Coordinates of C-alpha atoms and ligand atoms in Angstrom, one line a residue:
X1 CA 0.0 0.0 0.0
X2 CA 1.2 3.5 -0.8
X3 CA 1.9 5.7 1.7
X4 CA -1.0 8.2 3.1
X5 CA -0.1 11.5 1.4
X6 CA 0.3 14.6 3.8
X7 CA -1.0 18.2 2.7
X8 CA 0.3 21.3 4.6
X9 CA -2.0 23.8 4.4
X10 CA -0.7 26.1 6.9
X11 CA 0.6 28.9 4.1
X12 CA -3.5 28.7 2.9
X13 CA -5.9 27.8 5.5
X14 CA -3.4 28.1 8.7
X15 CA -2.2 31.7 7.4
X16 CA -6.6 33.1 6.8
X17 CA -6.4 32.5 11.1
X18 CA -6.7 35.9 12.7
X19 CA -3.4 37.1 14.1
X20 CA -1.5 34.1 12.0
X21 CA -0.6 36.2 8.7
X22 CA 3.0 36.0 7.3
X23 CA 5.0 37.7 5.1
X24 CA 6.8 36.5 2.4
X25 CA 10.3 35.5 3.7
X26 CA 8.5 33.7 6.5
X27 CA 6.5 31.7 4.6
X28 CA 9.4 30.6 2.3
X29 CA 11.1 29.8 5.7
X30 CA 8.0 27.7 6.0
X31 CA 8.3 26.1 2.7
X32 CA 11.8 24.9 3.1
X33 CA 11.1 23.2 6.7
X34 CA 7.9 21.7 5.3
X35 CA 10.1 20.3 2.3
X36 CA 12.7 19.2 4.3
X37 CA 10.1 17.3 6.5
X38 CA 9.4 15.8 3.2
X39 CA 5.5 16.8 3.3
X40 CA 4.0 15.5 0.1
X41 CA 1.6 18.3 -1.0
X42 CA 2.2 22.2 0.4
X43 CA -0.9 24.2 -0.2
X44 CA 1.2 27.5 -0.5
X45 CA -1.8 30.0 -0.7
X46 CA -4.7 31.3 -2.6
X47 CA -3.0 33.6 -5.1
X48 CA -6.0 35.4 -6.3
X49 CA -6.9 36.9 -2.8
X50 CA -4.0 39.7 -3.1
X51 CA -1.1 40.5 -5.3
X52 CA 1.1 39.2 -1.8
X53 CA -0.3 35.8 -2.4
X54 CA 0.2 35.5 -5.6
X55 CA 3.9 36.8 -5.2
X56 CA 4.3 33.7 -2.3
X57 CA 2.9 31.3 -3.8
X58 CA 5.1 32.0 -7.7
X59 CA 7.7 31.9 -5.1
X60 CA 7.3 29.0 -3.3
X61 CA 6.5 27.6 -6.4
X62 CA 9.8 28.3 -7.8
X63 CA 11.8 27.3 -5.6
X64 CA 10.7 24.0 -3.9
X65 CA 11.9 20.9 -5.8
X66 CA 10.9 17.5 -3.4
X67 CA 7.0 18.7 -3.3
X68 CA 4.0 19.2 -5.2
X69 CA 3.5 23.0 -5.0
X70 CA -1.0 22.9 -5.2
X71 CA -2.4 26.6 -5.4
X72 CA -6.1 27.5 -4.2
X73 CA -8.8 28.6 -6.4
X74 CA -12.5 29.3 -6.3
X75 CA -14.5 27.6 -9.1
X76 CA -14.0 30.8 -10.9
X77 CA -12.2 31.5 -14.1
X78 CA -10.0 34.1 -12.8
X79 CA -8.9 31.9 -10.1
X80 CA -7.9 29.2 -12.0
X81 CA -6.2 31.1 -14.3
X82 CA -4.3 33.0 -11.4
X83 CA -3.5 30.2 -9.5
X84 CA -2.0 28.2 -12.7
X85 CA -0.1 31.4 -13.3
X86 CA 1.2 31.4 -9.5
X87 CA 2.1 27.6 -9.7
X88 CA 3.1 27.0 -12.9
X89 CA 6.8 26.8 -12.6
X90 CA 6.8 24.0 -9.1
X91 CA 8.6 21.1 -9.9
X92 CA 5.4 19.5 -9.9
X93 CA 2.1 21.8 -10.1
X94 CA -1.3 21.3 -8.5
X95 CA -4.2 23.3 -8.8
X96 CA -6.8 22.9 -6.3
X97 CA -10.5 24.4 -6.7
X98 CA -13.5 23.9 -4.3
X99 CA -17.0 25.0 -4.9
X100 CA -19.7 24.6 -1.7
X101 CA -22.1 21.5 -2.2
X102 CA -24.1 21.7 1.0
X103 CA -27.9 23.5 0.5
X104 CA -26.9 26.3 3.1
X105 CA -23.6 27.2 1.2
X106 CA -25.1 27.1 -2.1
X107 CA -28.5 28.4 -1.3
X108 CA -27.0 31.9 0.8
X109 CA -23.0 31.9 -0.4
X110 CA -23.6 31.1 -3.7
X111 CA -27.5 31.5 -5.3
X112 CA -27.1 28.6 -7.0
X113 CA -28.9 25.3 -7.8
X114 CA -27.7 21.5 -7.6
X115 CA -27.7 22.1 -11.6
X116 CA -25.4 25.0 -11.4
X117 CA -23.2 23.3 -9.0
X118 CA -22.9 20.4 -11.2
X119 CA -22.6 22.4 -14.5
X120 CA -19.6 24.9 -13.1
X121 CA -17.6 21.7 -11.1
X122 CA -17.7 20.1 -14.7
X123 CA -16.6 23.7 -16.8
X124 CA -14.1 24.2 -13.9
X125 CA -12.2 21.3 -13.5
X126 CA -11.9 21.1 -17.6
X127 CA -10.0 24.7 -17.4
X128 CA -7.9 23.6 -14.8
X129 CA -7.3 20.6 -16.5
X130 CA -6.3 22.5 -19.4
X131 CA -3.0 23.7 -17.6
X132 CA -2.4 20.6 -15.6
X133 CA -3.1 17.2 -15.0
X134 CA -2.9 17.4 -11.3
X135 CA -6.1 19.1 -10.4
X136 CA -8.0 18.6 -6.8
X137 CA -11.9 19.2 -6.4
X138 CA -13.2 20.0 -2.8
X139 CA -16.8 19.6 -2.1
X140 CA -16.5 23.0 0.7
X141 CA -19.3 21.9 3.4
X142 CA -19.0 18.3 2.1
X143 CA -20.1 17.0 5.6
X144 CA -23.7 18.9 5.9
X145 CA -24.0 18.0 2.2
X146 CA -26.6 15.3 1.1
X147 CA -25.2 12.3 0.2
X148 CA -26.8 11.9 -3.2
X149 CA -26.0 15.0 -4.9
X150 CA -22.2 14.8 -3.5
X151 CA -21.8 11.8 -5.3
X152 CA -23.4 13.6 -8.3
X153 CA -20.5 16.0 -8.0
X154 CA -18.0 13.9 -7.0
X155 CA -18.6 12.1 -10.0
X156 CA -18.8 15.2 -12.3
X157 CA -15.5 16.4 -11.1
X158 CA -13.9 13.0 -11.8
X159 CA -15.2 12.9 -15.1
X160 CA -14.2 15.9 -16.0
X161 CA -10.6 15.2 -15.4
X162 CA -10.2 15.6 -11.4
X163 CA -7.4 13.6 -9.4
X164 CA -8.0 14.6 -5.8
X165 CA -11.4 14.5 -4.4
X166 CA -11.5 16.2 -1.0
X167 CA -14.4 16.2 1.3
X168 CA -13.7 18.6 3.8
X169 CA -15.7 18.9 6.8
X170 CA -15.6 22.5 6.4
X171 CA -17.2 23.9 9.7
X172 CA -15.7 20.7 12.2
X173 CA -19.5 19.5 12.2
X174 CA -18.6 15.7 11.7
X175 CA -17.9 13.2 13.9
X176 CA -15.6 10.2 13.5
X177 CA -18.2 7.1 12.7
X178 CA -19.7 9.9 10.7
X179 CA -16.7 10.6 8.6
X180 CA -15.5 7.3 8.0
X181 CA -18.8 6.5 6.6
X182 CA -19.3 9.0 4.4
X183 CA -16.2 8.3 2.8
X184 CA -16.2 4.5 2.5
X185 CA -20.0 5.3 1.0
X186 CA -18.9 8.4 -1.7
X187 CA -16.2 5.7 -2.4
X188 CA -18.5 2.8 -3.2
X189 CA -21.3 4.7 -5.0
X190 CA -19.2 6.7 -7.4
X191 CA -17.9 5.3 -10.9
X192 CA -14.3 6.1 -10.7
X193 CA -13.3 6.0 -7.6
X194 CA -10.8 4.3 -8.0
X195 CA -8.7 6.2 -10.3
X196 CA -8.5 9.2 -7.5
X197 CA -7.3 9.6 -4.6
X198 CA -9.8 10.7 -1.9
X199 CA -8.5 13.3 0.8
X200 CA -10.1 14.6 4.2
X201 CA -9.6 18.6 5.0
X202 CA -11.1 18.8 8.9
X203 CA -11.6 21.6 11.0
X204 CA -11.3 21.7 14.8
X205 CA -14.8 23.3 15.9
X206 CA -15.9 20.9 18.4
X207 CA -12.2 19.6 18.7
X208 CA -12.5 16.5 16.6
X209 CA -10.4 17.8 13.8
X210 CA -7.6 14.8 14.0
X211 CA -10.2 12.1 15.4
X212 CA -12.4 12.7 11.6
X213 CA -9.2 13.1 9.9
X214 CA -8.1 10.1 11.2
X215 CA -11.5 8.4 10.6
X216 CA -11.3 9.7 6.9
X217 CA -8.4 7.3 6.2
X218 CA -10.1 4.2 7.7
X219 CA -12.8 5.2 5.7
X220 CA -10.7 5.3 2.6
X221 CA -9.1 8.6 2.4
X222 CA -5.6 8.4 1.0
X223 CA -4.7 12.1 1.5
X224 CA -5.0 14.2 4.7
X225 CA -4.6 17.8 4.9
X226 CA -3.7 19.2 8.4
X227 CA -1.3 22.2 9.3
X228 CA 1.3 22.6 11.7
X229 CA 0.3 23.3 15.9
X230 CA -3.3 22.5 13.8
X231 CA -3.3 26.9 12.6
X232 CA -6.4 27.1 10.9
X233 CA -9.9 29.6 10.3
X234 CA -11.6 29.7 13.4
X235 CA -10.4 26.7 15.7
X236 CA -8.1 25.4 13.1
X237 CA -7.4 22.5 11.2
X238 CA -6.0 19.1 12.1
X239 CA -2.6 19.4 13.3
X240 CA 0.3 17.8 11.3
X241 CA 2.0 16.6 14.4
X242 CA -1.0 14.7 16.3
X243 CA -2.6 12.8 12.4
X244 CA 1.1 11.7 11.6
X245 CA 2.0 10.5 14.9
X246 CA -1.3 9.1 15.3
X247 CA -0.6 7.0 12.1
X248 CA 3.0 6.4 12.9
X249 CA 2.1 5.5 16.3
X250 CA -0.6 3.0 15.6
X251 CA 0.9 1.0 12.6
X252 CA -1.7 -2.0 13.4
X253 CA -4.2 0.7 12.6
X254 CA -2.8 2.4 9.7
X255 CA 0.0 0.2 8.2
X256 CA 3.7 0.1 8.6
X257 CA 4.5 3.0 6.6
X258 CA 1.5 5.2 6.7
X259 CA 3.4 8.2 5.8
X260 CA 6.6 9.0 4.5
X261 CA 7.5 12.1 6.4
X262 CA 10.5 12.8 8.4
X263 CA 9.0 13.3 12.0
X264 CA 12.0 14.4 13.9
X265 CA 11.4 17.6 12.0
X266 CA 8.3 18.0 13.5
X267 CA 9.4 19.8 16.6
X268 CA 11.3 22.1 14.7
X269 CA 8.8 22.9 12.3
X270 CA 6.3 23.7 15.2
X271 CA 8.7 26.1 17.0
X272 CA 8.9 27.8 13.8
X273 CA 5.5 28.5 12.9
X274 CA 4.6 29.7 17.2
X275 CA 7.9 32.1 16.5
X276 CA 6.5 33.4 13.5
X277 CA 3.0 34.2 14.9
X278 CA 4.6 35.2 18.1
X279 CA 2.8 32.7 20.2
X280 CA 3.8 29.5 22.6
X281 CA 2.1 26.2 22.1
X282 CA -0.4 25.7 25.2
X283 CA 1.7 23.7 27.9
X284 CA -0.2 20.3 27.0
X285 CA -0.7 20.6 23.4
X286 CA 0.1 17.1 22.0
X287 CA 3.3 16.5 20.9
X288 CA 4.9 19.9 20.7
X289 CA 3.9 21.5 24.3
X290 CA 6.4 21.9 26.6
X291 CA 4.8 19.6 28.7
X292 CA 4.2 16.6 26.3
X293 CA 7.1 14.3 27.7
X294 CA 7.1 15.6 31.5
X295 CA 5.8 13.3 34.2
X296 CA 5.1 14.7 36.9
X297 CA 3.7 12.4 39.3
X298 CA 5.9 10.1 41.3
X299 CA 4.1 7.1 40.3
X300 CA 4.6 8.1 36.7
X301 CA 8.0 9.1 37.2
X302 CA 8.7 5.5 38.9
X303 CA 7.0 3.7 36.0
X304 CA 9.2 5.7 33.7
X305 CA 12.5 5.0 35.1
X306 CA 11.8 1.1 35.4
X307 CA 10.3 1.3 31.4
X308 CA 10.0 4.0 29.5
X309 CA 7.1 2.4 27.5
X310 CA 4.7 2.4 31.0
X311 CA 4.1 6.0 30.3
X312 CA 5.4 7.0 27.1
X313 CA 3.9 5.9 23.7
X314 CA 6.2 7.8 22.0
X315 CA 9.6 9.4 22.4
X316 CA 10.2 12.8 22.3
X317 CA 13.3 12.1 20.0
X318 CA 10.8 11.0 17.5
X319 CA 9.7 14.2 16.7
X320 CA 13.0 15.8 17.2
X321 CA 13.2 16.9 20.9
X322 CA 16.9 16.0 21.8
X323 CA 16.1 16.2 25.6
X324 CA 19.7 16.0 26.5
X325 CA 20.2 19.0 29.5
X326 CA 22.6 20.2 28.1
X327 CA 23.6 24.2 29.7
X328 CA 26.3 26.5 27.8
X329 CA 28.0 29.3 29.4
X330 CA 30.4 32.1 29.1
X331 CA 32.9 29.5 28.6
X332 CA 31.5 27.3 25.9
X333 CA 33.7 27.2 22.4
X334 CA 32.4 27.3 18.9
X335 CA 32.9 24.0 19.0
X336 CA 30.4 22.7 21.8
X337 CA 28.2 25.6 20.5
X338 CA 27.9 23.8 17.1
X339 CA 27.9 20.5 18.5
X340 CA 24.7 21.5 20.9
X341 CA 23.6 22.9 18.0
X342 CA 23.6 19.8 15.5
X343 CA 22.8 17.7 18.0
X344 CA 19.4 19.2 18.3
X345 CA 18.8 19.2 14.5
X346 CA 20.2 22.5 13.4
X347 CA 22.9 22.1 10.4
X348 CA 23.6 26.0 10.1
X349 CA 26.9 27.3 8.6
X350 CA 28.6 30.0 7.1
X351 CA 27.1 33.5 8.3
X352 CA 24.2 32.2 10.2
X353 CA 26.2 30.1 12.1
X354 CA 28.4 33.2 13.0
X355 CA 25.5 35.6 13.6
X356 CA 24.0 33.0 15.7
X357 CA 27.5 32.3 17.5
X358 CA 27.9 36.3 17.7
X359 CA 24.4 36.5 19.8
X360 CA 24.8 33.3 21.4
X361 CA 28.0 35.5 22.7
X362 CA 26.3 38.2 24.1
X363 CA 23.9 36.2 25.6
X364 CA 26.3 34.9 27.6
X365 CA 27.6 38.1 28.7
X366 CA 23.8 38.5 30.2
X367 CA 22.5 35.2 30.9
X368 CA 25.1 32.5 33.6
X369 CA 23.4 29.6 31.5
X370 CA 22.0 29.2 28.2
X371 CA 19.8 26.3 27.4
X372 CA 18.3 24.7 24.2
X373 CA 15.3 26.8 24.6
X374 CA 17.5 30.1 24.3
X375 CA 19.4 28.5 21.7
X376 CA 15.5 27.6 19.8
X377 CA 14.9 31.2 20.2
X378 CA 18.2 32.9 19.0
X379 CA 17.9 30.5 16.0
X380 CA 14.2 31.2 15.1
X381 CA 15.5 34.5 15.5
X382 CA 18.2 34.8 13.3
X383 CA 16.8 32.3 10.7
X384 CA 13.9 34.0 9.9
X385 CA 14.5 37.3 10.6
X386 CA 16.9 39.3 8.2
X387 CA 17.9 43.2 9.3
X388 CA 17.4 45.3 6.5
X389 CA 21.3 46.3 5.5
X390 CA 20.3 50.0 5.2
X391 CA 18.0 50.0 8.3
X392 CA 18.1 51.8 12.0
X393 CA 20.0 50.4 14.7
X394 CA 19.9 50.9 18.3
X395 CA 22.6 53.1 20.0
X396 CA 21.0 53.2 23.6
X397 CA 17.9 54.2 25.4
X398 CA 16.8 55.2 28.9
X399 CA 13.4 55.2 30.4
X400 CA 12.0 56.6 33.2
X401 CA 9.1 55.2 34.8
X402 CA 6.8 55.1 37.9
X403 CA 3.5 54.5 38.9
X404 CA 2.1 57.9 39.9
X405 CA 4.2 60.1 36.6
X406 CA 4.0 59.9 33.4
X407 CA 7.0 58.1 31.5
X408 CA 9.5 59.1 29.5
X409 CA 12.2 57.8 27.0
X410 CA 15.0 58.7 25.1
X411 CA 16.2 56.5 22.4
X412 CA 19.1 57.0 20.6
X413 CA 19.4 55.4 17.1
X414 CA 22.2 54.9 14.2
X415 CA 22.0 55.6 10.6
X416 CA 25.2 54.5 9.1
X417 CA 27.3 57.1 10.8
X418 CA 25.0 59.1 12.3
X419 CA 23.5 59.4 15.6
X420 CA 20.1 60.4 16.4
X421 CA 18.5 61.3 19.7
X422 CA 14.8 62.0 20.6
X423 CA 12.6 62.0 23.7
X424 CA 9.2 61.2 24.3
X425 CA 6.3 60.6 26.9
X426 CA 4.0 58.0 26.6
X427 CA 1.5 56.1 28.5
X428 CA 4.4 53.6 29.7
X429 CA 7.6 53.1 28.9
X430 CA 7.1 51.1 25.7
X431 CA 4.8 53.5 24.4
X432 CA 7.4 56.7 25.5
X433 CA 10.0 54.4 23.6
X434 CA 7.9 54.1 20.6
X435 CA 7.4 57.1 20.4
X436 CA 10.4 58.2 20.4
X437 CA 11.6 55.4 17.8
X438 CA 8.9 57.2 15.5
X439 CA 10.3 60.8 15.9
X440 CA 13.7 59.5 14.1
X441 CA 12.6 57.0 12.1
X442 CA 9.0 58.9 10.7
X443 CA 7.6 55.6 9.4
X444 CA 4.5 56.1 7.3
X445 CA 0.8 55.5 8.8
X446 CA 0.8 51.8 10.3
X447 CA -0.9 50.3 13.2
X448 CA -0.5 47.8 15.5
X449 CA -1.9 43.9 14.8
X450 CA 0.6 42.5 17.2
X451 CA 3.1 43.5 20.1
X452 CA 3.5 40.3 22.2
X453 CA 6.3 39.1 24.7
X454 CA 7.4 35.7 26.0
X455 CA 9.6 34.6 28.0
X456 CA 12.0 31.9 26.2
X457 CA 13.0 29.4 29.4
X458 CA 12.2 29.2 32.8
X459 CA 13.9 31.3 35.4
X460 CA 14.3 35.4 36.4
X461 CA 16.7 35.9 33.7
X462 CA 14.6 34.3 31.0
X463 CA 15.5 35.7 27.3
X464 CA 12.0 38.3 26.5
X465 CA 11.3 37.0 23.2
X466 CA 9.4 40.4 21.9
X467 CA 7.5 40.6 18.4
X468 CA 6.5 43.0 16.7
X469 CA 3.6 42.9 13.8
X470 CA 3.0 46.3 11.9
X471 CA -0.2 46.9 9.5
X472 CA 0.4 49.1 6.6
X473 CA -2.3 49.3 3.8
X474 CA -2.3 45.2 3.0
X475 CA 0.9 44.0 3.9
X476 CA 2.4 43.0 7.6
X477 CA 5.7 44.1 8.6
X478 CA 7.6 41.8 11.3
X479 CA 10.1 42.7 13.9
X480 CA 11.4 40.6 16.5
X481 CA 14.0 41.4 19.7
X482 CA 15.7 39.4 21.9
X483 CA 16.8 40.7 25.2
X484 CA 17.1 39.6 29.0
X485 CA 15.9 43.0 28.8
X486 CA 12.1 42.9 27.5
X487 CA 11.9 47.0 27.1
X488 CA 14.8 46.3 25.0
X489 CA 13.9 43.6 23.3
X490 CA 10.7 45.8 21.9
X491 CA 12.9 48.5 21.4
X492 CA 14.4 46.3 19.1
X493 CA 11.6 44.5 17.7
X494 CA 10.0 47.8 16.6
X495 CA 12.8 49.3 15.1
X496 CA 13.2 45.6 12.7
X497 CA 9.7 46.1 11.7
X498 CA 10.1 49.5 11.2
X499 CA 13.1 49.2 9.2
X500 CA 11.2 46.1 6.8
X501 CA 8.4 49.4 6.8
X502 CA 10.4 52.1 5.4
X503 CA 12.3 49.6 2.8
X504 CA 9.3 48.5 1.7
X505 CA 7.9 52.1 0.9
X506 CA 11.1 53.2 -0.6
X507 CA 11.1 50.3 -3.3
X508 CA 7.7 50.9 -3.8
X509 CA 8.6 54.6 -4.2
X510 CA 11.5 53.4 -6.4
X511 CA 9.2 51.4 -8.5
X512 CA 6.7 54.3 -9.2
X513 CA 9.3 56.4 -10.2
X514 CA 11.1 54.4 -12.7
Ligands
KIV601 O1 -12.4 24.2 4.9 C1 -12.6 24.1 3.7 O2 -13.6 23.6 3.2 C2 -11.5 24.5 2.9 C3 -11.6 24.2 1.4 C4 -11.1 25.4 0.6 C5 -10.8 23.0 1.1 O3 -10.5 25.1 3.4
ZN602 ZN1 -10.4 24.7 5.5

């Protein structure tokens, strides 16, 4: 049997999650982990929606080589067409088109009959066809659907050339039993079947996203689409992590080699994505929360330390959590820096590896131990996050703050040689510091979508892990900072998303001059 094929939609459905979007260096970041993880299918976005999705997805398109590269579309002409033009240079192409087939959907979303729906799947799936052979047809709202007339379309959209046929429970209505039957029963009634591969696309409403996803396979499925920490619209999708460790866990129930992917990437891959959208996975989220291979409890802890297997299905190296404690310190080398550093599944070289040796420096400096959680974090850091060459720096700031005055900054900033000063009040000392970071730099009208901190390890002198998210007109501007110092760290994160701001206007300046 062949392998269960794994979609990654988190550049499509996990990026439409409020508070999730991403620009387009981090989802190429994205890309490249999900490719080295060896996903099979990477939904990399819906390039018709703006002229930034489009620009991501010819992107990712173009440069990942081990994956299928699919791009969404509505059942629309201009979709189609967009998406083929987005996609058309991957390695290996897909475009993927849905069109609602449930009477609510098609009766208020779209004003349109069964007839319609039947007549556009078959016009639509031709067009895409015409660009490429590796074409996938969702049924949106497949779950509240009636049976009959979604094997009417099912079997429209194989006739007219469709390979995928995904029935996505679109609103996480489903259950499991109910899942798995209407797959094994769209798969028995329709003529064809068997010449597609059938895929399940949950979402996590009433938390049974992996439970039907997982139920879609026994029911016949042979793709499952899912995202990474399960990012998604609303309460997400089915997380990556939890189906393919499910399957990988339970080869009685799924087969020997359910999937092909490269879990001990999995880790990584989640730590990414949380960086990205500036959050922490909740302490007992499955596999990737901090707490996923603690025990606690003495009895627990006993059973542990006679056999691992009392208490632990799966080991945390399987998913690439080296839990060796490992601390570095002031007087660590390059050499047990890069060890640490491969031993937890990094390969960096060249200038990363020096910029991250460089902070990993100065950390020191600050912080009497640094652990593999500081090292995650200056990595994240420095791998996704590029300084703009010709951007601000930071020279210094000071702050003055109480609770009964008003507070004040000044910031002090460099500009290739030059030094500039300004002071401000504010309503706190990151808002005085703000402030004052605006005064010099005079970005253009933005506002806020995120300013979040986190601390990075346990302890008083935890690394602040600040980020920064800046809206101007459509497109996000990130900025990160990285301080034991967490008004520093902000500092920092604003002026990086700042300077991506200001670069970002001057090209576009540059471009409507020329
Ligand atoms: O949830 C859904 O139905 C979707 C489709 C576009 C596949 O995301
Ligand atoms: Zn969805």
């Amino acid at each position: 049997m062949k392998p269960i094929r794994v979609l990654d939609t988190t550049l499509r459905d996990g990026e439409q999650a409020p508070g999730c979007t991403m620009n387009l260096k981090e989802k190429l970041k994205i890309a490249q982990i999900l490719e080295h993880m060896r996903v099979d299918i990477i939904e990399a976005g819906f390039p018709v929606a703006s002229p930034g999705d489009f620009e991501a997805v010819e992107t990712i398109a173009r440069s990942v080589k081990d994956c299928t590269v699919a791009a969404l579309a509505r059942a629309r002409e201009k979709d189609i067409d967009t998406a083929w033009e987005a996609v058309k240079n991957a390695a290996d192409p897909r475009i993927h088109l849905f069109l609602a087939t449930s009477p609510l959907h098609m009766q208020y979303k779209l004003h349109m009959s069964e007839d319609d729906v039947v007549r556009v799947t078959a016009d639509m799936v031709k067009r895409a066809k015409s660009y490429v052979d590796n074409v996938e047809f969702s049924c949106e709202d497949a779950t509240r659907s009636d049976v009959d007339f979604l094997c009417r379309v099912v079997r429209t959209a194989i006739k007219s050339g469709a390979t995928v046929i995904n029935l996505p429970d679109t609103v996480g209505y489903s259950t499991p039993d109910e899942m798995r039957s209407l797959l094994s029963q769209v798969i028995a009634r329709v003529e064809g079947s068997d010449k597609v591969e059938f895929s399940v696309h949950c979402h996590n409403d009433l938390g049974m996203a992996v439970a039907n996803t997982l139920a879609g396979v026994l029911g016949g499925a042979r793709q499952v689409e899912c995202t990474i920490n399960g990012l998604g619209e609303r309460a997400g999708n089915a997380s990556l992590e939890e189906v393919v460790m499910a399957m990988r866990t339970r080869p009685d129930i799924y087969g020997p080699d359910a999937v092909r992917l490269d879990t001990t990437q999995i880790a990584r891959a989640s730590r990414t994505v949380y960086a990205i959208i500036g959050q922490l996975p909740p302490l007992n989220k499955p596999i990737v929360g901090r707490n996923a291979f603690l025990h606690e409890s003495g009895i627990h802890q006993h059973g542990v330390m006679a056999n691992k297997q009392t208490y632990e299905i799966l080991t945390p190296e399987a998913v690439g959590i080296n839990q060796k404690p490992l601390v570095l310190g002031k007087h660590s080398g390059r050499h047990a820096f890069e060890n640490r550093l491969e031993e937890m599944g990094y390969n960096l070289s060249g200038e990363e590896l020096e910029r991250c040796f460089e902070e990993f420096k100065d950390l020191c400096d600050k912080k009497k131990v640094v652990t593999d959680l500081d090292l995650e974090a200056l990595i994240a850091h420095s791998s996704v996050y590029e300084e703009e060459e010709d951007g601000y720096r930071l020279d210094w700031y000071a702050v003055h703050n109480t609770n009964f005055t008003t507070a004040t900054a000044t910031v002090c900033l460099k500009y290739k040689d030059e030094k500039f000063e300004a002071v401000s009040l504010g309503d706190g000392p990151i808002d005085a510091a703000f402030s004052a970071v605006d005064q010099i730099m005079k970005p253009v009208d933005h506002t806020f979508e995120l300013y979040r901190i986190n601390g990075v390890s346990p302890g008083m002198d935890t690394l602040g892990e600040a980020h920064v998210r800046l809206q101007a007109g459509s497109h996000s501007f990130s900025g990160r900072g990285l301080s034991t110092d967490i008004i520093e760290g902000s500092i920092l994160a604003y002026i990086s998303a700042v300077n991506h701001l200001k670069a970002f206007t001057r090209r576009q300046n540059m471009q409507a001059d020329s």
